[in-house]
Amino acid sequence: MDTQYFLPSFEQIASHEEHFMRAALREALKAYEQDEVPVGAVVVLHGEIIARGYNQVETLQDATAHAEMLAITSAAAALGNWRLEKCTLYSTLEPCPMCMGAMILSRLPRLVWGAKDLRHGANGSWVDLTEKKHPIHTVSIESGVLEDFCRRPLQTFFAEKRKKNDLSA
């Protein structure tokens, strides 16, 4: 696999957000290498990555083993606290309703995501769980960070799956 196609070079990174999204992309490539849907996530506290996760749904045979869920669980363990009140979660894909709910329940104040998820996206692509004000918690969201790079592993993964299915038909 040519990671240059999937990862922006350090010279192409223009912001703090892009730096951490590149780390999330590295996690997505781990999923890709394990024949999982290539989504990656990192949790950042005070400019340091404290947790990482990548999709492991097939590996663990667990529909909840999304990159974001695994990163949130890992961050809570690292902090010894389920409240992630000063953290930012970076995800290569717009979170689904389950993951968005976990972010709200974990009190994550900030989410940064890359590519839209038209089938399951819970920040407006399919449904928007953030459009109604939550009574006790608000998640600040930045979307579209390194969107093209975040979309590439997904497009490549699903193109390979379709090609493989066409050949076996």
Tab-separated table of C-alpha atoms in Angstrom:
chain	number	residue	atom	x	y	z
A	1	MET	CA	0.000	0.000	0.000
A	2	ASP	CA	1.293	3.438	-0.948
A	3	THR	CA	0.687	5.547	2.154
A	4	GLN	CA	1.687	8.710	0.256
A	5	TYR	CA	-1.658	8.526	-1.561
A	6	PHE	CA	-3.556	8.212	1.715
A	7	LEU	CA	-1.586	10.520	4.028
A	8	PRO	CA	-0.800	14.191	3.524
A	9	SER	CA	2.876	15.007	3.820
A	10	PHE	CA	3.974	17.102	6.771
A	11	GLU	CA	4.495	19.983	4.320
A	12	GLN	CA	0.808	19.760	3.302
A	13	ILE	CA	-0.429	20.084	6.882
A	14	ALA	CA	-1.531	23.647	7.534
A	15	SER	CA	-3.116	23.497	10.984
A	16	HIS	CA	-3.231	21.924	14.413
A	17	GLU	CA	-6.434	20.121	13.363
A	18	GLU	CA	-4.775	18.637	10.284
A	19	HIS	CA	-1.855	17.366	12.375
A	20	PHE	CA	-4.175	15.321	14.584
A	21	MET	CA	-6.351	14.263	11.659
A	22	ARG	CA	-3.214	12.829	10.054
A	23	ALA	CA	-2.779	10.717	13.204
A	24	ALA	CA	-6.399	9.558	12.874
A	25	LEU	CA	-5.696	8.676	9.231
A	26	ARG	CA	-2.799	6.479	10.363
A	27	GLU	CA	-5.322	4.621	12.544
A	28	ALA	CA	-7.680	4.283	9.569
A	29	LEU	CA	-4.866	2.673	7.571
A	30	LYS	CA	-4.461	0.067	10.331
A	31	ALA	CA	-8.112	-0.848	9.800
A	32	TYR	CA	-7.579	-0.939	6.028
A	33	GLU	CA	-4.644	-3.324	6.437
A	34	GLN	CA	-6.865	-5.637	8.520
A	35	ASP	CA	-9.660	-5.599	5.910
A	36	GLU	CA	-11.843	-3.425	8.132
A	37	VAL	CA	-13.719	-0.332	6.983
A	38	PRO	CA	-10.902	2.232	7.191
A	39	VAL	CA	-11.978	4.679	9.870
A	40	GLY	CA	-9.612	5.995	12.517
A	41	ALA	CA	-9.881	8.242	15.557
A	42	VAL	CA	-7.675	9.872	18.164
A	43	VAL	CA	-8.497	11.687	21.395
A	44	VAL	CA	-6.370	14.698	22.256
A	45	LEU	CA	-5.923	16.410	25.621
A	46	HIS	CA	-3.774	19.550	25.983
A	47	GLY	CA	-2.133	18.974	22.596
A	48	GLU	CA	-1.224	15.320	23.300
A	49	ILE	CA	-2.816	12.194	21.870
A	50	ILE	CA	-4.060	10.157	24.834
A	51	ALA	CA	-6.035	7.497	22.941
A	52	ARG	CA	-6.309	5.938	19.507
A	53	GLY	CA	-8.821	3.687	17.820
A	54	TYR	CA	-9.625	2.155	14.461
A	55	ASN	CA	-12.574	0.157	13.222
A	56	GLN	CA	-12.503	-3.452	14.448
A	57	VAL	CA	-16.102	-4.509	13.807
A	58	GLU	CA	-15.159	-7.606	11.785
A	59	THR	CA	-12.126	-8.538	13.871
A	60	LEU	CA	-14.055	-8.410	17.143
A	61	GLN	CA	-17.424	-9.380	15.622
A	62	ASP	CA	-18.869	-6.416	17.515
A	63	ALA	CA	-21.071	-3.841	15.792
A	64	THR	CA	-20.058	-1.276	18.442
A	65	ALA	CA	-16.313	-1.583	17.749
A	66	HIS	CA	-16.174	1.672	15.776
A	67	ALA	CA	-12.974	3.717	15.818
A	68	GLU	CA	-14.599	6.497	17.840
A	69	MET	CA	-16.051	4.130	20.449
A	70	LEU	CA	-12.712	2.388	20.949
A	71	ALA	CA	-10.884	5.716	21.213
A	72	ILE	CA	-13.407	7.055	23.746
A	73	THR	CA	-13.108	3.900	25.863
A	74	SER	CA	-9.321	4.073	25.708
A	75	ALA	CA	-9.297	7.776	26.642
A	76	ALA	CA	-11.552	7.146	29.643
A	77	ALA	CA	-9.214	4.372	30.784
A	78	ALA	CA	-6.145	6.603	30.311
A	79	LEU	CA	-7.712	9.371	32.390
A	80	GLY	CA	-9.423	7.109	34.907
A	81	ASN	CA	-12.591	9.104	34.275
A	82	TRP	CA	-15.479	8.666	31.849
A	83	ARG	CA	-15.884	12.445	31.624
A	84	LEU	CA	-13.679	13.627	28.765
A	85	GLU	CA	-14.505	17.269	29.410
A	86	LYS	CA	-11.273	18.815	28.126
A	87	CYS	CA	-10.648	16.467	25.189
A	88	THR	CA	-11.099	16.674	21.435
A	89	LEU	CA	-11.967	13.662	19.320
A	90	TYR	CA	-10.647	13.538	15.750
A	91	SER	CA	-12.354	11.068	13.413
A	92	THR	CA	-11.675	10.449	9.741
A	93	LEU	CA	-15.410	9.912	9.154
A	94	GLU	CA	-18.513	11.752	10.303
A	95	PRO	CA	-19.664	9.819	13.382
A	96	CYS	CA	-22.750	7.619	13.354
A	97	PRO	CA	-25.584	8.116	15.887
A	98	MET	CA	-24.059	5.601	18.317
A	99	CYS	CA	-20.673	7.329	18.302
A	100	MET	CA	-22.195	10.814	18.456
A	101	GLY	CA	-24.263	9.686	21.440
A	102	ALA	CA	-21.149	8.340	23.148
A	103	MET	CA	-19.421	11.692	22.618
A	104	ILE	CA	-22.328	13.547	24.183
A	105	LEU	CA	-22.515	11.111	27.109
A	106	SER	CA	-18.728	11.313	27.608
A	107	ARG	CA	-18.990	15.107	27.756
A	108	LEU	CA	-16.520	15.566	24.909
A	109	PRO	CA	-16.575	19.297	24.201
A	110	ARG	CA	-15.114	19.132	20.688
A	111	LEU	CA	-15.256	16.921	17.618
A	112	VAL	CA	-13.256	17.264	14.407
A	113	TRP	CA	-14.153	14.962	11.513
A	114	GLY	CA	-13.008	14.499	7.920
A	115	ALA	CA	-15.274	12.804	5.364
A	116	LYS	CA	-19.076	12.788	5.224
A	117	ASP	CA	-20.979	9.571	5.875
A	118	LEU	CA	-24.117	9.759	3.742
A	119	ARG	CA	-25.466	6.449	5.076
A	120	HIS	CA	-24.915	6.868	8.821
A	121	GLY	CA	-23.580	10.379	9.489
A	122	ALA	CA	-25.081	11.956	12.601
A	123	ASN	CA	-23.861	15.515	11.992
A	124	GLY	CA	-26.184	16.300	9.111
A	125	SER	CA	-25.296	13.952	6.284
A	126	TRP	CA	-28.013	11.479	7.274
A	127	VAL	CA	-29.378	12.840	10.554
A	128	ASP	CA	-28.195	15.638	12.821
A	129	LEU	CA	-28.069	14.743	16.510
A	130	THR	CA	-26.517	18.116	17.277
A	131	GLU	CA	-29.223	20.332	15.771
A	132	LYS	CA	-31.318	20.293	18.943
A	133	LYS	CA	-29.655	21.871	21.964
A	134	HIS	CA	-28.800	19.242	24.569
A	135	PRO	CA	-29.954	20.190	28.091
A	136	ILE	CA	-26.544	19.775	29.751
A	137	HIS	CA	-23.851	19.429	27.102
A	138	THR	CA	-22.828	20.914	23.763
A	139	VAL	CA	-20.295	19.495	21.310
A	140	SER	CA	-18.436	22.037	19.180
A	141	ILE	CA	-17.842	20.528	15.744
A	142	GLU	CA	-15.448	21.197	12.881
A	143	SER	CA	-16.053	19.154	9.759
A	144	GLY	CA	-14.282	18.548	6.464
A	145	VAL	CA	-10.724	18.547	7.856
A	146	LEU	CA	-8.485	16.783	5.295
A	147	GLU	CA	-11.727	15.575	3.719
A	148	ASP	CA	-10.155	14.340	0.479
A	149	PHE	CA	-7.494	12.358	2.321
A	150	CYS	CA	-10.097	10.930	4.721
A	151	ARG	CA	-12.318	9.864	1.818
A	152	ARG	CA	-9.548	8.102	-0.144
A	153	PRO	CA	-9.089	4.984	2.033
A	154	LEU	CA	-12.864	4.501	2.137
A	155	GLN	CA	-13.272	4.858	-1.630
A	156	THR	CA	-10.346	2.532	-2.293
A	157	PHE	CA	-11.576	-0.045	0.236
A	158	PHE	CA	-15.099	-0.200	-1.184
A	159	ALA	CA	-13.875	-0.165	-4.804
A	160	GLU	CA	-11.701	-3.185	-3.990
A	161	LYS	CA	-14.678	-4.927	-2.336
A	162	ARG	CA	-16.914	-4.274	-5.371
A	163	LYS	CA	-14.206	-5.512	-7.757
A	164	LYS	CA	-13.714	-8.658	-5.682
A	165	ASN	CA	-17.489	-9.288	-5.632
A	166	ASP	CA	-17.710	-8.736	-9.410
A	167	LEU	CA	-14.937	-11.257	-10.011
A	168	SER	CA	-16.549	-13.876	-7.803
A	169	ALA	CA	-20.002	-13.494	-9.380
